[in-house]
Short mmCIF file of C-alpha atoms in Angstrom, two decimals:
data_model
loop_
_atom_site.label_atom_id
_atom_site.label_comp_id
_atom_site.label_asym_id
_atom_site.label_seq_id
_atom_site.Cartn_x
_atom_site.Cartn_y
_atom_site.Cartn_z
CA UNK A 1 -50.81 -70.05 28.11
CA UNK A 2 -48.01 -67.55 28.60
CA UNK A 3 -45.97 -66.61 31.63
CA UNK A 4 -46.47 -63.19 33.21
CA UNK A 5 -43.12 -62.01 34.55
CA UNK A 6 -44.71 -59.40 36.79
CA UNK A 7 -47.54 -61.44 38.28
CA UNK A 8 -45.64 -64.72 38.48
CA UNK A 9 -48.34 -66.95 36.98
CA UNK A 10 -49.51 -68.10 33.60
CA UNK A 11 -52.12 -66.13 31.67
CA UNK A 12 -53.54 -66.34 28.18
CA UNK A 13 -53.40 -62.65 27.35
CA UNK A 14 -54.94 -63.12 23.91
CA UNK A 15 -58.04 -64.81 25.32
CA UNK A 16 -58.28 -62.15 28.02
CA UNK A 17 -58.27 -59.42 25.37
CA UNK A 18 -61.08 -61.12 23.49
CA UNK A 19 -63.12 -61.87 26.60
CA UNK A 20 -62.80 -58.30 27.91
CA UNK A 21 -63.83 -56.90 24.52
CA UNK A 22 -66.84 -59.22 24.26
CA UNK A 23 -67.90 -58.23 27.76
CA UNK A 24 -67.80 -54.55 26.80
CA UNK A 25 -69.32 -55.02 23.36
CA UNK A 26 -72.77 -54.93 25.02
CA UNK A 27 -74.58 -56.35 22.02
CA UNK A 28 -73.06 -53.91 19.54
CA UNK A 29 -72.90 -54.77 15.85
CA UNK A 30 -70.38 -53.83 13.18
CA UNK A 31 -71.60 -50.81 11.23
CA UNK A 32 -68.65 -50.57 8.84
CA UNK A 33 -64.96 -51.31 8.46
CA UNK A 34 -61.99 -50.53 6.24
CA UNK A 35 -58.82 -52.42 5.42
CA UNK A 36 -56.45 -49.58 4.62
CA UNK A 37 -52.84 -49.51 3.51
CA UNK A 38 -51.69 -48.10 6.84
CA UNK A 39 -54.42 -49.10 9.25
CA UNK A 40 -57.55 -51.19 9.55
CA UNK A 41 -60.56 -49.69 11.30
CA UNK A 42 -63.89 -50.92 12.61
CA UNK A 43 -66.93 -48.79 13.52
CA UNK A 44 -69.66 -50.21 15.75
CA UNK A 45 -73.32 -49.26 15.44
CA UNK A 46 -73.07 -47.11 18.59
CA UNK A 47 -70.22 -45.06 17.10
CA UNK A 48 -67.36 -46.67 18.97
CA UNK A 49 -64.36 -47.00 16.68
CA UNK A 50 -61.01 -48.77 16.81
CA UNK A 51 -57.93 -49.07 14.63
CA UNK A 52 -55.05 -51.49 14.23
CA UNK A 53 -51.88 -51.60 12.16
CA UNK A 54 -51.95 -53.07 8.66
CA UNK A 55 -48.97 -55.39 8.16
CA UNK A 56 -48.65 -54.66 4.43
CA UNK A 57 -45.52 -56.74 4.01
CA UNK A 58 -47.40 -59.89 5.11
CA UNK A 59 -50.42 -59.49 2.81
CA UNK A 60 -50.55 -62.15 0.08
CA UNK A 61 -50.20 -61.05 -3.54
CA UNK A 62 -53.32 -60.77 -5.68
CA UNK A 63 -56.14 -58.40 -6.65
CA UNK A 64 -58.84 -60.42 -4.84
CA UNK A 65 -57.77 -61.74 -1.47
CA UNK A 66 -61.17 -63.04 -0.38
CA UNK A 67 -63.90 -64.97 -2.15
CA UNK A 68 -66.32 -63.41 0.33
CA UNK A 69 -65.70 -60.22 2.26
CA UNK A 70 -66.55 -59.95 5.98
CA UNK A 71 -70.15 -58.84 6.39
CA UNK A 72 -71.33 -55.76 8.26
CA UNK A 73 -74.32 -55.84 10.59
CA UNK A 74 -72.99 -58.88 12.44
CA UNK A 75 -72.38 -58.96 16.17
CA UNK A 76 -69.07 -57.43 17.24
CA UNK A 77 -68.11 -60.79 18.75
CA UNK A 78 -67.71 -62.23 15.24
CA UNK A 79 -65.10 -59.62 14.39
CA UNK A 80 -63.40 -59.98 17.79
CA UNK A 81 -62.85 -63.67 17.04
CA UNK A 82 -60.95 -62.67 13.89
CA UNK A 83 -58.10 -61.78 16.25
CA UNK A 84 -57.20 -65.49 16.10
CA UNK A 85 -57.15 -65.61 12.30
CA UNK A 86 -54.05 -66.64 10.37
CA UNK A 87 -54.90 -63.91 7.85
CA UNK A 88 -53.10 -60.66 8.78
CA UNK A 89 -55.88 -58.36 7.60
CA UNK A 90 -58.65 -60.26 9.38
CA UNK A 91 -56.52 -60.38 12.51
CA UNK A 92 -56.10 -56.60 12.30
CA UNK A 93 -59.88 -56.21 12.00
CA UNK A 94 -60.18 -58.32 15.14
CA UNK A 95 -57.69 -56.11 16.96
CA UNK A 96 -59.46 -52.95 15.77
CA UNK A 97 -62.76 -54.31 17.08
CA UNK A 98 -61.18 -55.15 20.43
CA UNK A 99 -59.86 -51.59 20.63
CA UNK A 100 -63.26 -50.16 19.68
CA UNK A 101 -64.78 -52.04 22.61
CA UNK A 102 -62.18 -51.49 25.34
CA UNK A 103 -60.36 -48.23 24.55
CA UNK A 104 -63.15 -46.11 25.98
CA UNK A 105 -63.44 -43.90 29.06
CA UNK A 106 -61.38 -41.13 30.64
CA UNK A 107 -57.71 -41.13 29.71
CA UNK A 108 -54.83 -38.72 30.03
CA UNK A 109 -54.03 -36.77 26.89
CA UNK A 110 -50.48 -36.19 25.80
CA UNK A 111 -47.31 -37.83 24.60
CA UNK A 112 -46.12 -41.05 26.22
CA UNK A 113 -42.55 -39.70 26.40
CA UNK A 114 -43.68 -37.34 29.16
CA UNK A 115 -44.44 -40.39 31.29
CA UNK A 116 -41.27 -42.25 30.35
CA UNK A 117 -39.18 -39.43 31.87
CA UNK A 118 -35.80 -40.52 30.53
CA UNK A 119 -32.51 -39.69 32.24
CA UNK A 120 -28.90 -39.75 31.05
CA UNK A 121 -28.36 -43.05 32.88
CA UNK A 122 -31.12 -44.90 30.99
CA UNK A 123 -30.51 -47.53 28.35
CA UNK A 124 -33.58 -47.74 26.10
CA UNK A 125 -34.74 -50.69 24.01
CA UNK A 126 -37.08 -49.86 21.12
CA UNK A 127 -39.10 -52.64 19.50
CA UNK A 128 -41.13 -51.27 16.64
CA UNK A 129 -41.01 -48.42 14.15
CA UNK A 130 -40.93 -45.25 16.25
CA UNK A 131 -38.64 -43.23 13.99
CA UNK A 132 -40.04 -39.79 14.99
CA UNK A 133 -39.00 -40.49 18.60
CA UNK A 134 -35.45 -41.63 17.93
CA UNK A 135 -33.57 -38.31 17.97
CA UNK A 136 -35.33 -37.11 21.11
CA UNK A 137 -34.51 -40.38 22.92
CA UNK A 138 -30.87 -40.21 21.85
CA UNK A 139 -30.61 -36.73 23.36
CA UNK A 140 -32.15 -37.75 26.68
CA UNK A 141 -30.88 -41.30 27.26
CA UNK A 142 -27.49 -42.91 27.72
CA UNK A 143 -28.01 -45.38 24.88
CA UNK A 144 -30.71 -46.55 22.49
CA UNK A 145 -31.01 -50.05 21.06
CA UNK A 146 -33.35 -50.30 18.08
CA UNK A 147 -34.35 -53.83 17.15
CA UNK A 148 -35.34 -54.52 13.54
CA UNK A 149 -36.02 -57.63 11.47
CA UNK A 150 -34.65 -55.91 8.38
CA UNK A 151 -30.94 -55.14 8.05
CA UNK A 152 -31.00 -51.38 8.61
CA UNK A 153 -27.85 -49.44 9.54
CA UNK A 154 -27.81 -48.50 13.22
CA UNK A 155 -30.25 -51.23 14.28
CA UNK A 156 -29.85 -54.58 16.00
CA UNK A 157 -31.30 -57.78 14.48
CA UNK A 158 -34.29 -59.09 16.44
CA UNK A 159 -32.52 -62.41 17.03
CA UNK A 160 -30.15 -60.45 19.31
CA UNK A 161 -33.00 -59.39 21.62
CA UNK A 162 -32.08 -62.04 24.27
CA UNK A 163 -28.57 -60.56 24.44
CA UNK A 164 -29.44 -56.86 24.58
CA UNK A 165 -32.93 -56.49 26.11
CA UNK A 166 -31.82 -57.51 29.65
CA UNK A 167 -29.49 -54.48 29.61
CA UNK A 168 -32.36 -52.05 29.03
CA UNK A 169 -33.74 -49.81 31.79
CA UNK A 170 -36.68 -48.75 29.60
CA UNK A 171 -38.49 -50.78 26.95
CA UNK A 172 -40.73 -49.20 24.31
CA UNK A 173 -42.65 -51.95 22.59
CA UNK A 174 -45.07 -51.72 19.70
CA UNK A 175 -48.56 -53.19 20.04
CA UNK A 176 -47.96 -54.89 16.69
CA UNK A 177 -46.12 -57.51 18.77
CA UNK A 178 -49.60 -58.60 19.87
CA UNK A 179 -50.79 -58.84 16.28
CA UNK A 180 -47.84 -60.98 15.21
CA UNK A 181 -47.77 -62.87 18.53
CA UNK A 182 -44.15 -62.00 19.35
CA UNK A 183 -44.87 -60.07 22.56
CA UNK A 184 -44.29 -63.00 24.89
CA UNK A 185 -41.06 -64.19 23.32
CA UNK A 186 -39.72 -60.63 23.60
CA UNK A 187 -40.92 -59.62 27.05
CA UNK A 188 -39.53 -62.74 28.72
CA UNK A 189 -36.06 -61.17 28.35
CA UNK A 190 -36.99 -57.93 30.11
CA UNK A 191 -35.25 -57.19 33.41
CA UNK A 192 -36.93 -53.86 34.00
CA UNK A 193 -40.30 -52.71 35.31
CA UNK A 194 -40.38 -49.70 32.96
CA UNK A 195 -42.22 -51.20 30.00
CA UNK A 196 -44.33 -48.98 27.75
CA UNK A 197 -46.60 -50.11 24.94
CA UNK A 198 -47.50 -47.72 22.18
CA UNK A 199 -48.91 -47.45 18.69
CA UNK A 200 -52.39 -47.36 17.13
CA UNK A 201 -52.97 -51.07 17.81
CA UNK A 202 -52.53 -50.64 21.58
CA UNK A 203 -55.39 -52.20 23.60
CA UNK A 204 -55.75 -50.64 27.05
CA UNK A 205 -56.16 -53.84 29.05
CA UNK A 206 -53.92 -54.16 32.15
CA UNK A 207 -55.39 -57.56 33.03
CA UNK A 208 -54.04 -58.97 29.76
CA UNK A 209 -50.81 -56.98 29.88
CA UNK A 210 -49.79 -56.65 33.54
CA UNK A 211 -46.16 -56.06 32.54
CA UNK A 212 -47.02 -52.77 30.82
CA UNK A 213 -46.62 -49.65 32.92
CA UNK A 214 -48.08 -47.08 30.51
CA UNK A 215 -50.29 -47.67 27.47
CA UNK A 216 -49.77 -45.04 24.77
CA UNK A 217 -52.81 -45.65 22.60
CA UNK A 218 -54.70 -43.88 19.82
CA UNK A 219 -58.32 -43.00 20.53
CA UNK A 220 -60.37 -42.55 17.37
CA UNK A 221 -63.82 -41.31 16.47
CA UNK A 222 -66.10 -42.44 13.66
CA UNK A 223 -64.39 -40.04 11.24
CA UNK A 224 -61.33 -42.31 11.35
CA UNK A 225 -63.10 -44.59 8.89
CA UNK A 226 -62.84 -41.93 6.17
CA UNK A 227 -59.18 -41.28 7.00
CA UNK A 228 -58.39 -44.97 6.62
CA UNK A 229 -60.48 -45.26 3.44
CA UNK A 230 -58.23 -42.58 1.97
CA UNK A 231 -55.07 -44.51 2.83
CA UNK A 232 -54.21 -42.52 5.95
CA UNK A 233 -52.07 -43.65 8.85
CA UNK A 234 -51.68 -42.58 12.46
CA UNK A 235 -50.31 -39.11 11.72
CA UNK A 236 -53.23 -38.46 9.37
CA UNK A 237 -55.65 -39.35 12.16
CA UNK A 238 -54.09 -36.65 14.34
CA UNK A 239 -53.92 -34.05 11.58
CA UNK A 240 -57.53 -34.61 10.57
CA UNK A 241 -58.65 -34.72 14.22
CA UNK A 242 -60.21 -38.13 13.76
CA UNK A 243 -57.84 -39.54 16.37
CA UNK A 244 -55.73 -38.38 19.30
CA UNK A 245 -52.94 -39.68 21.49
CA UNK A 246 -53.98 -40.93 24.91
CA UNK A 247 -52.01 -42.37 27.80
CA UNK A 248 -53.22 -44.82 30.39
CA UNK A 249 -51.04 -45.38 33.44
CA UNK A 250 -51.40 -48.82 34.99
CA UNK A 251 -51.81 -47.77 38.64
CA UNK A 252 -51.50 -51.40 39.78
CA UNK A 253 -48.08 -51.62 38.18
CA UNK A 254 -45.17 -51.58 40.61
CA UNK A 255 -43.50 -48.17 40.47
CA UNK A 256 -39.99 -48.12 39.02
#
């Protein structure tokens, strides 16, 4: 169980994600999947498709990682349960299946930065690799803190998050924090209501993530499977029109 800062009670957001996905799976089976070098993707038999980030740096060494590969044709619930796996690739397949089930419906198109609406008084905390956004944020905001595990010039080590995150007016957080289970340890230091989740792994599920104001997700169609087979990442999805950026504003979220 984890503590929800916004709602003031304990929730198990990871179980909620799985339960919501299973509810919406509606008996679907897994038609195909791919474990790519940038993304993992899962296609259901009704065409619904989801992607999730591939944590390449955490994949064990070796030419054959599995004695037996995950089977297709099984109920989507079996893949959803992989979200609890200790194996990073299987966990990504679980996340991709969750996204295939729940990231459906009518969403707003466009870039999440339009909803962030930065001002010169804002201090921004960035958790995740959003390099293409950095220069634009620096131009619009007062200050930008970029947190990184690796020692990269101009970034702040992640162990300093408790010291710096409370100073942030805006927090941009990668959905990979759900995959590696660091979301809760990070978000407990937030002192702002302006929290935005983004990235291809983003599951649009306000009940599991009540702290998140806007979800900047990637909606994909069945063609995404080919893109991932070919080693493509998020930008390739957009270029090949097998994916597009979507925003979901949590209307129940307290306005900043």
